[in-house]
XYZ file of C-alpha atoms in Angstrom:
616
model
C 70.134 165.375 83.959
C 72.258 162.408 83.550
C 74.472 160.034 85.392
C 78.159 160.614 84.768
C 79.666 160.278 81.339
C 83.234 159.193 80.886
C 85.678 161.300 78.925
C 84.200 161.941 75.511
C 85.878 162.969 72.284
C 85.714 166.571 71.225
C 82.716 167.286 69.112
C 83.415 168.477 65.592
C 82.873 172.061 64.551
C 80.756 171.001 61.610
C 77.048 170.761 62.280
C 75.809 167.187 62.459
C 73.117 165.863 60.164
C 69.758 165.801 61.951
C 68.456 162.546 63.329
C 65.330 161.069 61.792
C 62.010 161.743 63.451
C 59.565 159.166 64.608
C 55.949 159.373 63.540
C 55.195 161.357 66.668
C 57.879 163.934 66.107
C 60.635 162.991 68.513
C 64.143 162.167 67.338
C 65.083 158.526 67.587
C 67.972 156.296 66.725
C 68.719 156.335 63.023
C 70.851 153.276 62.375
C 69.115 150.762 60.082
C 68.395 147.344 61.523
C 70.328 144.271 60.410
C 68.795 141.980 57.833
C 65.845 139.997 59.111
C 66.534 136.511 60.352
C 63.007 135.212 60.589
C 61.838 135.718 64.190
C 60.891 138.736 66.222
C 63.309 137.923 69.020
C 66.162 137.604 66.551
C 65.404 141.069 65.283
C 65.772 142.638 68.701
C 69.389 141.901 69.474
C 72.334 140.580 67.572
C 73.758 138.922 70.688
C 72.129 136.349 72.960
C 70.092 137.791 75.839
C 72.041 137.792 79.128
C 71.626 135.056 81.696
C 69.443 136.017 84.640
C 67.804 134.105 87.506
C 64.622 132.386 86.270
C 62.421 133.871 88.988
C 63.582 137.374 88.043
C 63.120 136.873 84.315
C 59.661 135.407 84.882
C 58.639 138.409 86.984
C 59.953 140.828 84.367
C 58.208 138.947 81.574
C 54.979 139.140 83.559
C 55.411 142.908 83.938
C 55.896 143.324 80.201
C 52.829 141.173 79.490
C 50.750 143.240 81.896
C 51.918 146.403 80.180
C 51.009 145.032 76.768
C 47.445 144.593 78.020
C 47.579 147.974 79.750
C 48.634 149.607 76.508
C 45.479 148.348 74.850
C 43.404 149.880 77.628
C 45.336 153.176 77.456
C 44.619 153.457 73.737
C 40.867 153.302 74.440
C 40.911 156.244 76.863
C 39.800 159.630 75.602
C 42.105 162.585 76.039
C 39.834 163.912 78.775
C 40.046 160.572 80.594
C 43.834 160.661 80.350
C 43.822 164.120 81.921
C 41.721 162.708 84.746
C 44.191 159.867 85.286
C 47.078 162.348 85.483
C 45.037 164.332 87.979
C 44.899 161.243 90.198
C 48.672 160.896 89.839
C 49.034 164.514 90.880
C 46.966 163.855 94.005
C 49.157 160.864 94.858
C 52.381 162.828 94.354
C 51.030 165.618 96.543
C 50.046 163.157 99.276
C 53.522 161.624 99.405
C 55.596 164.740 98.596
C 57.097 165.072 102.069
C 58.045 161.388 102.240
C 59.589 161.746 98.777
C 61.697 164.786 99.681
C 62.801 163.446 103.065
C 63.718 160.009 101.672
C 65.662 161.540 98.787
C 67.574 163.910 101.081
C 68.486 161.094 103.455
C 69.707 158.942 100.557
C 72.179 161.694 99.714
C 73.408 162.191 103.257
C 71.398 165.349 104.007
C 69.728 165.281 107.420
C 66.531 167.137 108.288
C 68.487 170.215 109.376
C 70.848 170.472 106.415
C 70.510 173.844 104.637
C 70.560 172.197 101.182
C 67.784 169.683 101.766
C 65.452 172.028 99.853
C 67.069 170.806 96.630
C 65.175 167.559 97.054
C 61.850 169.394 97.282
C 62.491 171.411 94.114
C 64.106 168.662 92.026
C 61.646 166.014 93.210
C 57.981 166.675 93.990
C 57.992 170.333 92.877
C 59.298 169.510 89.389
C 56.919 166.544 89.145
C 53.847 168.500 90.213
C 54.712 171.313 87.797
C 55.167 168.826 84.984
C 51.855 167.102 85.703
C 50.003 170.409 85.862
C 51.412 171.481 82.501
C 50.593 168.158 80.824
C 47.053 168.214 82.200
C 46.583 171.737 80.839
C 47.716 170.603 77.392
C 45.416 167.581 77.501
C 42.495 169.771 78.550
C 43.126 172.040 75.570
C 43.302 169.109 73.156
C 40.156 167.563 74.630
C 38.376 170.855 73.934
C 39.548 170.794 70.323
C 42.191 173.494 70.789
C 45.955 173.559 70.323
C 48.035 173.558 73.529
C 49.649 176.763 72.185
C 46.460 178.432 70.964
C 47.031 181.436 73.235
C 50.843 181.267 73.473
C 52.782 184.109 71.890
C 55.305 183.351 69.155
C 58.047 185.452 67.594
C 60.916 185.006 65.151
C 64.569 184.561 66.034
C 67.305 186.383 64.048
C 67.490 183.289 61.827
C 63.753 183.407 61.129
C 62.925 180.420 63.322
C 59.700 180.373 65.318
C 60.190 180.924 69.050
C 57.290 179.777 71.235
C 57.165 181.855 74.432
C 56.441 178.869 76.618
C 57.398 180.108 80.102
C 55.889 181.328 82.367
C 52.867 179.250 81.479
C 50.752 180.199 84.490
C 50.307 183.033 86.957
C 51.841 180.796 89.609
C 54.994 180.413 87.474
C 55.196 184.184 87.087
C 54.752 184.729 90.828
C 56.951 182.044 92.373
C 59.812 182.299 89.858
C 59.421 185.920 88.961
C 61.682 187.484 86.358
C 62.355 184.315 84.355
C 61.025 183.675 80.863
C 61.657 180.898 78.391
C 61.235 180.212 74.706
C 61.181 176.969 72.749
C 62.834 177.471 69.354
C 61.548 175.277 66.569
C 63.613 173.909 63.729
C 64.192 176.082 60.651
C 61.284 176.094 58.211
C 58.545 175.387 60.764
C 55.833 178.058 60.667
C 53.783 179.297 63.609
C 50.629 177.871 62.026
C 52.278 174.469 61.589
C 53.466 174.587 65.200
C 49.897 175.156 66.410
C 48.522 172.375 64.211
C 51.144 169.834 65.263
C 51.244 170.598 68.994
C 49.910 167.535 70.731
C 52.209 164.857 69.288
C 50.658 161.414 69.844
C 47.561 162.908 71.448
C 46.528 164.058 67.975
C 45.984 160.352 67.208
C 45.156 159.014 70.671
C 43.899 155.585 69.562
C 47.216 154.720 67.911
C 49.054 152.762 70.583
C 52.794 153.243 70.899
C 53.564 149.856 72.424
C 55.579 149.335 75.596
C 58.525 151.593 76.370
C 61.498 150.819 78.600
C 62.674 153.755 80.713
C 66.108 153.349 82.293
C 65.904 155.902 85.069
C 68.485 158.433 86.156
C 70.311 157.912 89.421
C 70.880 161.495 90.501
C 67.693 163.615 90.369
C 64.518 162.013 91.644
C 61.918 163.592 89.354
C 63.700 162.485 86.167
C 62.411 158.892 85.959
C 58.853 159.932 86.808
C 58.771 162.759 84.263
C 60.308 160.486 81.626
C 57.500 157.977 82.163
C 54.926 160.759 81.803
C 56.461 161.819 78.507
C 56.309 158.250 77.218
C 52.606 158.050 78.034
C 51.553 161.409 76.639
C 54.009 162.272 73.846
C 54.099 158.744 72.398
C 51.045 156.854 73.715
C 53.501 154.348 75.195
C 52.920 152.581 78.466
C 56.203 152.100 80.286
C 58.328 149.867 82.426
C 60.587 151.979 84.617
C 63.801 150.414 85.831
C 65.246 152.460 88.663
C 68.920 153.213 88.920
C 70.197 151.403 92.051
C 71.012 154.761 93.657
C 67.259 155.421 93.831
C 66.130 152.045 95.133
C 65.232 153.630 98.486
C 62.534 155.595 96.649
C 60.838 152.526 95.183
C 58.061 152.584 97.762
C 57.423 156.299 97.326
C 57.404 156.037 93.545
C 54.973 153.120 93.595
C 52.604 155.083 95.795
C 52.949 158.203 93.654
C 52.290 156.276 90.426
C 49.651 153.917 91.802
C 46.923 155.418 89.567
C 49.043 154.317 86.588
C 50.289 151.042 88.049
C 46.893 149.600 88.982
C 45.413 149.665 85.435
C 48.663 148.371 83.907
C 49.990 151.583 82.364
C 53.267 151.584 84.348
C 55.455 149.088 86.145
C 58.520 149.893 88.291
C 61.364 147.428 88.855
C 64.794 147.484 90.446
C 67.980 145.598 89.760
C 71.600 145.810 88.730
C 73.154 145.812 85.295
C 72.065 142.254 84.546
C 68.423 143.284 84.844
C 69.003 146.273 82.585
C 70.750 144.075 80.012
C 67.917 141.545 80.090
C 65.330 144.259 79.557
C 67.120 146.008 76.700
C 67.347 142.665 74.897
C 63.681 141.873 75.560
C 61.447 141.506 72.524
C 58.453 143.137 74.231
C 59.637 146.747 74.027
C 58.964 149.118 71.146
C 61.350 151.787 72.432
C 64.091 152.424 74.988
C 64.817 155.725 76.750
C 67.827 156.221 79.008
C 69.049 159.036 81.193
C 72.659 158.193 81.880
C 76.104 158.266 80.367
C 77.328 157.956 76.809
C 79.308 154.891 77.920
C 76.144 153.154 79.138
C 74.288 154.206 75.994
C 77.001 152.721 73.792
C 76.994 149.494 75.806
C 73.260 149.140 75.261
C 73.408 149.958 71.551
C 76.641 148.220 70.520
C 77.333 145.775 73.336
C 80.002 145.706 76.053
C 83.765 145.585 75.808
C 85.864 144.839 72.789
C 83.025 143.045 71.019
C 80.894 146.166 71.304
C 83.672 148.319 69.875
C 84.065 145.967 66.923
C 80.324 146.039 66.319
C 80.343 149.822 66.442
C 83.176 149.898 63.901
C 81.118 147.788 61.518
C 78.025 149.936 62.042
C 75.746 147.037 63.017
C 74.212 147.738 66.437
C 73.340 145.064 68.944
C 70.136 146.943 69.729
C 67.688 147.449 66.894
C 64.868 148.851 69.018
C 64.624 152.656 68.607
C 66.381 154.450 71.448
C 66.513 157.982 72.794
C 68.661 159.320 75.604
C 69.731 162.296 77.700
C 73.429 161.913 78.434
C 74.945 165.133 79.725
C 78.230 166.751 78.805
C 80.611 169.552 79.777
C 78.541 172.682 80.313
C 80.053 176.144 79.708
C 79.454 179.299 81.740
C 80.253 182.260 79.483
C 80.981 185.398 81.531
C 80.746 188.395 79.195
C 82.989 191.319 80.278
C 81.157 194.439 81.366
C 80.874 197.198 83.975
C 79.873 195.152 87.015
C 79.442 196.519 90.521
C 80.921 194.675 93.482
C 77.428 193.448 94.304
C 77.161 192.104 90.738
C 80.478 190.305 91.086
C 79.453 188.696 94.372
C 75.967 187.683 93.203
C 77.086 186.192 89.897
C 79.980 184.402 91.614
C 77.427 182.694 93.850
C 75.404 181.972 90.713
C 78.396 180.244 89.110
C 79.127 178.239 92.248
C 75.485 177.161 92.410
C 75.686 175.893 88.827
C 78.542 173.632 89.913
C 77.605 172.590 93.452
C 73.877 171.820 93.212
C 73.484 168.153 94.187
C 77.223 168.143 94.934
C 77.931 168.473 91.215
C 76.133 165.242 90.375
C 74.045 166.815 87.607
C 74.642 166.550 83.886
C 73.821 170.235 83.523
C 76.283 171.405 86.185
C 78.391 174.261 84.855
C 81.950 173.010 84.498
C 83.979 175.442 82.374
C 83.866 179.145 83.243
C 85.044 181.382 80.387
C 86.476 184.784 81.268
C 88.404 187.348 79.252
C 91.968 188.293 80.223
C 91.110 191.751 78.868
C 88.292 192.277 81.385
C 89.538 194.737 83.977
C 87.387 193.044 86.634
C 88.461 189.491 85.874
C 90.607 189.113 88.985
C 87.894 190.630 91.202
C 85.345 188.216 89.768
C 87.557 185.169 90.269
C 88.250 186.271 93.828
C 84.487 186.406 94.400
C 84.131 182.915 92.912
C 86.740 181.582 95.328
C 84.946 183.179 98.289
C 81.603 181.710 97.212
C 83.164 178.300 96.575
C 84.617 178.288 100.069
C 81.518 179.467 101.928
C 78.915 177.225 100.269
C 77.643 174.615 102.754
C 79.601 171.393 102.793
C 77.795 168.200 101.815
C 78.678 164.606 100.947
C 80.063 163.710 97.551
C 77.697 160.779 97.342
C 77.419 159.558 93.768
C 79.189 156.251 92.925
C 82.627 156.618 91.295
C 82.853 160.332 92.121
C 86.230 159.837 93.767
C 87.553 158.276 90.576
C 86.246 161.175 88.513
C 87.897 163.712 90.832
C 91.105 161.688 90.653
C 91.114 162.221 86.886
C 91.005 165.958 87.577
C 93.760 165.947 90.197
C 95.997 163.783 88.024
C 95.597 166.128 85.068
C 95.796 169.296 87.190
C 97.900 168.674 90.315
C 97.888 172.412 91.111
C 94.086 172.525 91.426
C 92.872 174.442 94.472
C 91.035 172.317 97.042
C 88.112 173.463 99.149
C 87.334 170.325 101.111
C 86.191 167.830 98.461
C 85.788 170.617 95.879
C 88.346 171.358 93.215
C 88.915 174.636 91.376
C 91.101 174.457 88.272
C 92.429 177.630 86.662
C 93.931 176.837 83.272
C 97.059 178.799 82.403
C 99.652 178.675 79.630
C 101.337 175.617 81.167
C 98.158 173.517 81.255
C 96.510 171.346 78.647
C 92.782 172.048 78.907
C 91.731 168.898 77.042
C 90.796 166.845 80.117
C 88.691 169.682 81.495
C 87.027 170.209 78.113
C 86.196 166.587 77.347
C 85.547 164.883 80.703
C 82.216 165.307 82.431
C 83.464 165.138 86.008
C 79.981 164.806 87.561
C 81.400 165.925 90.897
C 82.440 169.229 92.513
C 85.124 170.147 89.980
C 85.007 173.648 88.445
C 87.381 174.922 85.774
C 88.286 178.409 84.558
C 89.635 179.169 81.094
C 90.473 182.425 79.333
C 88.978 183.481 76.011
C 90.254 186.610 74.281
C 88.232 189.692 73.516
C 85.635 192.046 74.868
C 82.157 192.865 73.625
C 81.009 191.054 70.506
C 84.453 189.590 69.832
C 84.473 187.850 73.212
C 80.943 186.520 72.755
C 81.759 185.121 69.315
C 85.052 183.603 70.514
C 83.406 182.039 73.575
C 80.603 180.501 71.522
C 83.124 179.103 69.051
C 85.107 177.619 71.966
C 81.985 176.012 73.454
C 80.864 174.587 70.129
C 84.212 173.215 69.050
C 86.052 172.180 72.210
C 83.569 171.171 74.898
C 82.045 167.696 74.940
C 78.300 167.526 74.545
C 75.474 169.852 73.558
C 73.014 169.670 76.449
C 73.284 173.079 78.130
C 75.169 176.381 78.065
C 74.966 179.384 80.393
C 75.692 183.039 79.546
C 76.068 185.863 82.083
C 75.859 189.389 80.655
C 75.054 192.707 82.301
C 72.198 194.802 80.839
C 74.458 197.651 79.688
C 76.697 195.365 77.653
C 73.741 193.431 76.297
C 72.094 196.659 75.143
C 75.324 197.793 73.477
C 75.626 194.513 71.577
C 71.957 194.581 70.585
C 71.093 192.287 67.685
C 74.692 191.062 67.537
C 74.212 189.267 70.858
C 70.964 187.626 69.759
C 72.519 186.527 66.470
C 75.453 185.039 68.370
C 73.093 183.023 70.594
C 71.629 181.391 67.478
C 75.132 179.999 66.785
C 75.405 178.367 70.217
C 74.651 174.714 69.419
C 73.106 173.534 72.691
C 69.683 172.103 73.413
C 69.232 174.353 76.446
C 70.644 177.866 76.807
C 70.287 180.106 79.860
C 70.988 183.839 79.631
C 71.497 185.261 83.131
C 70.127 182.025 84.490
C 71.160 178.439 84.973
C 69.919 175.730 82.626
C 69.008 173.691 85.705
C 66.061 176.089 85.973
C 64.977 174.984 82.485
C 64.746 171.446 83.830
C 62.040 172.410 86.328
C 60.160 174.599 83.805
C 57.960 171.875 82.286
C 56.837 173.782 79.212
C 60.436 174.088 78.026
C 62.119 171.209 76.227
C 64.976 169.203 77.702
C 67.577 167.412 75.643
C 70.651 167.710 73.458
C 70.936 169.877 70.359
C 69.593 167.901 67.379
C 72.017 165.974 65.210
C 73.678 163.331 67.375
C 73.738 159.795 66.016
C 74.221 156.296 67.362
C 77.870 156.405 66.308
C 78.440 159.825 67.939
C 75.740 160.097 70.580
C 77.243 163.081 72.442
C 74.613 164.438 74.836
C 71.895 162.213 73.475
C 69.052 161.882 71.024
C 65.519 163.241 71.469
C 63.864 165.448 74.081
C 61.641 165.139 77.149
C 59.483 167.482 79.304
C 58.065 169.692 76.491
C 54.648 169.777 78.166
C 53.173 171.868 75.346
C 53.817 168.774 73.189
C 55.563 170.748 70.459
C 56.863 169.005 67.360
C 60.153 169.836 65.586
C 61.882 171.322 68.641
C 65.447 172.572 68.249
C 66.259 174.092 71.650
C 64.989 176.081 74.618
C 66.293 179.490 75.690
C 65.817 180.715 79.270
C 66.240 184.372 80.206
C 66.625 185.631 83.755
C 67.433 188.778 85.724
C 71.067 189.845 85.954
C 70.391 191.440 89.338
C 68.137 190.257 92.183
C 65.617 192.343 94.095
C 65.913 195.154 95.138
C 68.790 195.914 92.743
C 66.614 194.719 89.865
C 64.478 197.848 90.271
C 64.955 199.986 87.158
C 68.415 198.608 86.339
C 67.785 195.291 84.597
C 65.088 192.705 83.989
C 62.864 192.962 87.066
C 62.607 190.176 89.621
C 61.056 190.060 93.074
C 63.473 187.310 94.175
C 66.313 188.602 96.402
C 68.197 185.335 95.898
C 66.663 182.320 94.156
C 66.019 179.379 96.498
C 68.172 177.063 94.362
C 71.296 179.128 95.136
C 73.533 177.026 97.375
C 74.315 180.193 99.331
C 70.674 180.986 100.123
C 70.124 181.043 103.872
C 66.453 180.058 103.586
C 66.644 177.658 100.654
C 65.157 174.681 102.482
C 62.213 176.608 103.894
C 61.402 178.372 100.618
C 61.732 175.263 98.445
C 59.426 173.280 100.692
C 57.032 176.220 100.882
C 56.839 176.609 97.115
C 56.086 172.887 96.777
C 53.381 172.966 99.430
C 51.778 175.942 97.689
C 51.557 173.917 94.476
C 49.828 171.225 96.514
C 47.225 173.202 98.438
C 47.309 176.821 97.133
C 47.366 178.033 100.753
C 47.963 181.772 100.335
C 48.542 182.387 104.047
C 51.365 179.831 104.132
C 52.770 181.245 100.884
C 52.982 184.682 102.494
C 55.208 183.182 105.180
C 57.297 181.458 102.491
C 57.756 184.701 100.566
C 58.858 186.348 103.792
C 61.512 183.670 104.150
C 62.560 184.299 100.539
C 63.190 187.947 101.393
C 65.608 186.794 104.117
C 67.626 184.579 101.765
């Protein structure tokens, strides 16, 4: 879930060549390094390291040195000992969960009574606790000599690829987020037996140290930097220096307390600073790898250098950065609305679903749905769009807080002066007079939602919409598909085959890919094939708590209808309205309650929380 990307070029229809894999199975940068010049520091960057205050550089150098020693200690720990360390981290996160959620909400302008403050419980401590639990479970399995997916069901997709049924992973998953399932699809040619053998990544060779990794943290969602550090440690045996995005500096104290069990022995360090600190670190010779959650513009600046000099270097194909780099960079996410026989209740519920995909965190999420595709041949199109407008208008107002959001919205209003305004929110309906290019290629990273028309009904619409998403929308991080159970049954295998053609790293069918982010056993990242020259939505994956190798994508499936309308009419769910819906009346109470249940397993309190969920 990235910081905002500037307007990106349209991605080509042709499938990109896959990126190379590292020894531990994760995609990394593929550009060859320049010829050696004789010293290690000269290998790291073509340009001279940036100037920075001596006291700051000395402190950063000391952190890297401490991590180098910590990495040696980490490589001596058994897998069981690593699971114990993560257990201590879990205890620390649980202890400071309330401070974390309250601090994060305040930093985004949400007071203690704001109805959307629950987002900071779910996207912060809840996601972190879930991720830690899943990683500990995988480590426990490996320590016992088993595969993390020993007892996980697999199946084959229409293309013959192995699908690992990774979610729900626990009974708690199935209870709290009932009705949602998720699969991790592996790359073509990988067998189920190979998947079981290779699950574990670097923990299959735990004494092989991965060096020191640099994690450039996201600025929008508070669990991202913490979960990225965990993935460095477990998937790659890399200790890590985490540089916070300045938007999260207020959480430095909380993060240091939460990660104290990793900081004290030298496995993690956390620093703050502006762009000069980031530039100094990316040019530092002490790192074996860089991971960034951010924008394609920032990624390119790191890899090729800033300004005109960076563009010239990119044109020659000689990067400034020769350290391997991975990144999650966002894009323009589609919401494909398949025509079908919807009731008025369906129209209203799915309209709120669409609005939630856009307005969570005020639109400051790389996975926010941005382009809604509807068919002009759908007899209920106008009714659905009317429901979207109602939901857009009634969702609680909140600050548009992310830096440069006003400039991003200005791009939208300049390109589409007839856009409808709902306070700070924009709704753009593309018609024959409009050029959709700006909407298709600019990740607005703010409350801007667009609507486009795609011809057809049934299978023809699905195929046309997938072609549109693949060929016209920037990025490959996440795509959402809404389809009623009657239409899905009529399409049958044709629908499943069409989904295999949707080139996105995360796909949600009757769900939102933001859910995939908090489901730790699913993977998170762009569709494979981006390169340094055309980085798109990024290179590599994170989360992936089952530690699967050769991951292609994750596919989430949810209920088309909530309880009680889910009874006998679609995939069953006990949730009347998911707590992440921006229109949920009890979102804050339920989100906090779910998090506290993960912490203490207090069934009596959970009963009260579930009662609140029924009033959503």
